[in-house]
């Protein structure tokens, strides 16, 4: 089955890569912003066959890493894998741009391994721009977007209007089937250094005010967040000889499922260095708080990416770690992680020189804070489309997240869905039971956020099942079958390994020996010899001392081939270790899926519906706008009675009006995704009139 | 996992209707209503209902579907008889929830109900239902149509509200504080292990964090284990509310027993010290099953047989759910001030404070003004509810029965208002599951850390069913409060 392509009947084929502004321009999808969310969104839409336009202030900033020159980490690396499973860009490009690859959490088990890499900024940008500028169906335009074009809404969907295009800075209009906003920190972005502030999305880049005003006028609930970045230092002014060195992995693991290896030779990788703060640093910060606006003000910042000032304030009299990270192979810039500051530049320099190794360091760019508008993500559906304005999608830091990976994950979902929307197909959503992306989007759209949201494995209930190693088997088949944004090559590779794993598991289960034989063959393991019934190779593989290689030596004919395929051998081992836990959790996941299948109509006016709900419940439902019964149950303070009354109401109305129109319902062969279980019961209703 | 073909679609639909038969938990709960008639309905829903019914009735064959059958009900583990009652078997889909359901109609006293619930909870695959769960399953299986759903929400509301109040009542006092403390300690342990997982060595989260988690978990394990073991001593004996008639010799205890039973169960004679054994009889008072014990008159007996009787009386008093303290009104009338003292002599030493009713017997021998003086003395609120009675003339019987009924209702807990037995059973089961999970954490600690952390998460969830759940944000709050993390 080849992925469906959108046929555009009236317009000529895609234009030249850098289109000039033309009043008659029409695209299926317009993406505003070329950051980590924007690039994934634009590329995904284009892969699906949508004629896509990416508008950015500066083409040269496409792929720019605004803060840390690294990708991945615990939880974040997993997001990248899932984006890769859907044929996204960042994982593949990091495999071609990294200078220091390291697998975190090695000793804590495969479920939480966090692949991380220091990435050459310049190289990444080059690779990304090359990719974007050479994607079929994708056009890039340099300019700003000042306003959105709107028209009457489609009647079957909620929303007070529909986006029909964008108004560019030069006055020209671009018509679009759908629009994705990925403006990052640019909406009314304000850069703060010391007591000075000036509008900017990033140092050196203008902010967006026109769009911010448009969103406000439309009635979007908007909040304000802040983040910060450290100063940049000149590498040749740092004394590394006295500092602890951190080496990269000698066998780097690539991010992407499709990469055999990373591009760099292991021995050519760069190292990171470790230094610490000291009491002198604390003193300078304390003495100069009055000069520090950013820390003083009330806007919320990320707790897990705090500025040096807030660290010192919250945990005084301690030394704090500072990691000196290289920015690139031929770059003279060092990025001091852990040292984001908003003190005036002169004082930043003072602080720097107090630190061991940095006594003579020169500051190339000061650290600064950024404050920006963000959109309350509860106004979005699980496909990241806004409820207020049809066909308008939001992705990335604008939704209140922090991190390139979180942005990329949202970007790819928004891109896929913008494309599906224009094709008139049902949306593609990932549930909490299917991926970290699902947890991310569900947390955002159901609970909202008051500080920049970052992914942690502790947010994930089904952490033993949702692992970086199986992201492909979870997401690639669905991506291929439902969206048209995943390539056949990737799909076939995934199907192949998935089938091989299943076969491997079956073989392992079929190979049995008595416990005493196992003990003699593998003396390191402790098997209770009181058990007389044979034990399967499958169960033996659970022991930490056992791997496929070992087993293949015992059963060369059955397992030899399997053990040779190294990736398969590793994945089999991991599957087996987590098998018991994941099968225990299946029931829980089923409950969650069951709840999610009970969809609530989009356009319910919770205040006026004739259901037995208290005012308080109605308010909660209205402000959260849950889409499924599952989402309702996650709203804090919702009672079981309210849930049931809501269900009863929905069912009552369904039977009266012959079905509430649920948006995006088209003829689908996969009932699990959108089906409302509140349909006709196949069975006679019980004639026992019992009260519960 | 993804259905793509027609066959899978049908299987999926079937699974939807039956609720994924192989995997789903079977839930049980006390059904509302019927408390006053002395019958409680305990129902189960889910794939293990058939097994539960078989194990509890001790019979392999199930009764005919939807036909009421009389069965002996036993605890499957100890084979101890719990009750004789009616059972009904509803194989799905023709049942309230669409799943296999079973109903047990048992005597509604807390002891019987509690016994059955405990027995159910010990069977594999069964657990107490969460509020509203039966109705939810009925909905999921498309079983509730419009007429049946009317008013259901309100009923559920009442039940969950009442359970919430019940839970709150249970949370007040020492027990509640204990549970809260455990919750906080387990939450912190969980937060620390999550911190260790989510932040690497590069982030300043040290190895000794895990040691602290292990220590906290070991401590919690000891405390939970101790609590659960102690808990057994406090459980009510089977069969009904234990009401013990106690009092000084010849106050009229046996007469009271006979009065209540309306037949001469005990020998009544005017000579003090007649009842040597504890005379016990079960009866129905105001709809509540009661085991009534008449005891020997409590006094310093010289006769060894009588001494034995007195000591048994004291033992029985210790186990009483309710004490009917019988005093001779005529004897006390001249000095009403002695009332409190006389009562104290009769009652078992507290704690725990025991429900009590004061019966001033032989009221027919009282003069008018003495009656008034006694009533005055009773009115003080240091004394339990009291009434004047004459077993001879039957005067005051109605008042006594009313007071007794009130006390019984209070003790049994109106099932409509949330069964304390169910709450108690649920608590026990959750605490036991929590303890099991802590044990598995300890054993799995040397292996994969994520798997070990899953056990802690599970432990916390079980405890959370009693004290309230915590979300990821609560965990993160602790993480960022206690660790300086940040890049």
CSV table of C-alpha atoms in Angstrom, one decimal, chain A residues 300 303-304 400 432 439 443-444 447-456 458-460 636, chain B residues 187 191 194 469-481:
chain,number,residue,atom,x,y,z
A,300,UNK,CA,8.2,31.3,35.8
A,303,UNK,CA,13.1,24.4,37.5
A,304,UNK,CA,15.4,22.0,35.7
A,400,UNK,CA,5.1,25.9,26.9
A,432,UNK,CA,0.0,7.7,26.6
A,439,UNK,CA,2.6,11.4,27.2
A,443,UNK,CA,0.1,16.2,29.6
A,444,UNK,CA,0.1,19.5,27.7
A,447,UNK,CA,-3.2,19.5,32.2
A,448,UNK,CA,-1.6,22.5,30.7
A,449,UNK,CA,1.7,23.8,32.2
A,450,UNK,CA,2.8,26.7,34.4
A,451,UNK,CA,6.5,26.3,33.7
A,452,UNK,CA,8.4,25.2,30.7
A,453,UNK,CA,7.6,21.5,30.3
A,454,UNK,CA,10.4,19.0,29.9
A,455,UNK,CA,10.1,15.3,29.4
A,456,UNK,CA,11.1,13.0,32.2
A,458,UNK,CA,9.0,9.7,35.7
A,459,UNK,CA,6.1,11.2,33.8
A,460,UNK,CA,5.6,8.0,32.0
A,636,UNK,CA,-7.7,17.0,39.0
B,187,UNK,CA,6.3,9.3,48.1
B,191,UNK,CA,10.7,10.6,44.3
B,194,UNK,CA,12.9,8.7,40.1
B,469,UNK,CA,-2.8,9.4,44.6
B,470,UNK,CA,0.1,11.5,43.7
B,471,UNK,CA,0.9,12.6,40.2
B,472,UNK,CA,4.1,13.0,38.3
B,473,UNK,CA,4.1,16.7,39.2
B,474,UNK,CA,4.1,15.9,43.0
B,475,UNK,CA,7.0,13.6,42.5
B,476,UNK,CA,8.9,16.3,40.5
B,477,UNK,CA,8.2,18.8,43.2
B,478,UNK,CA,10.0,16.7,45.7
B,479,UNK,CA,12.8,16.0,43.3
B,480,UNK,CA,13.5,19.7,42.7
B,481,UNK,CA,13.0,20.6,46.3
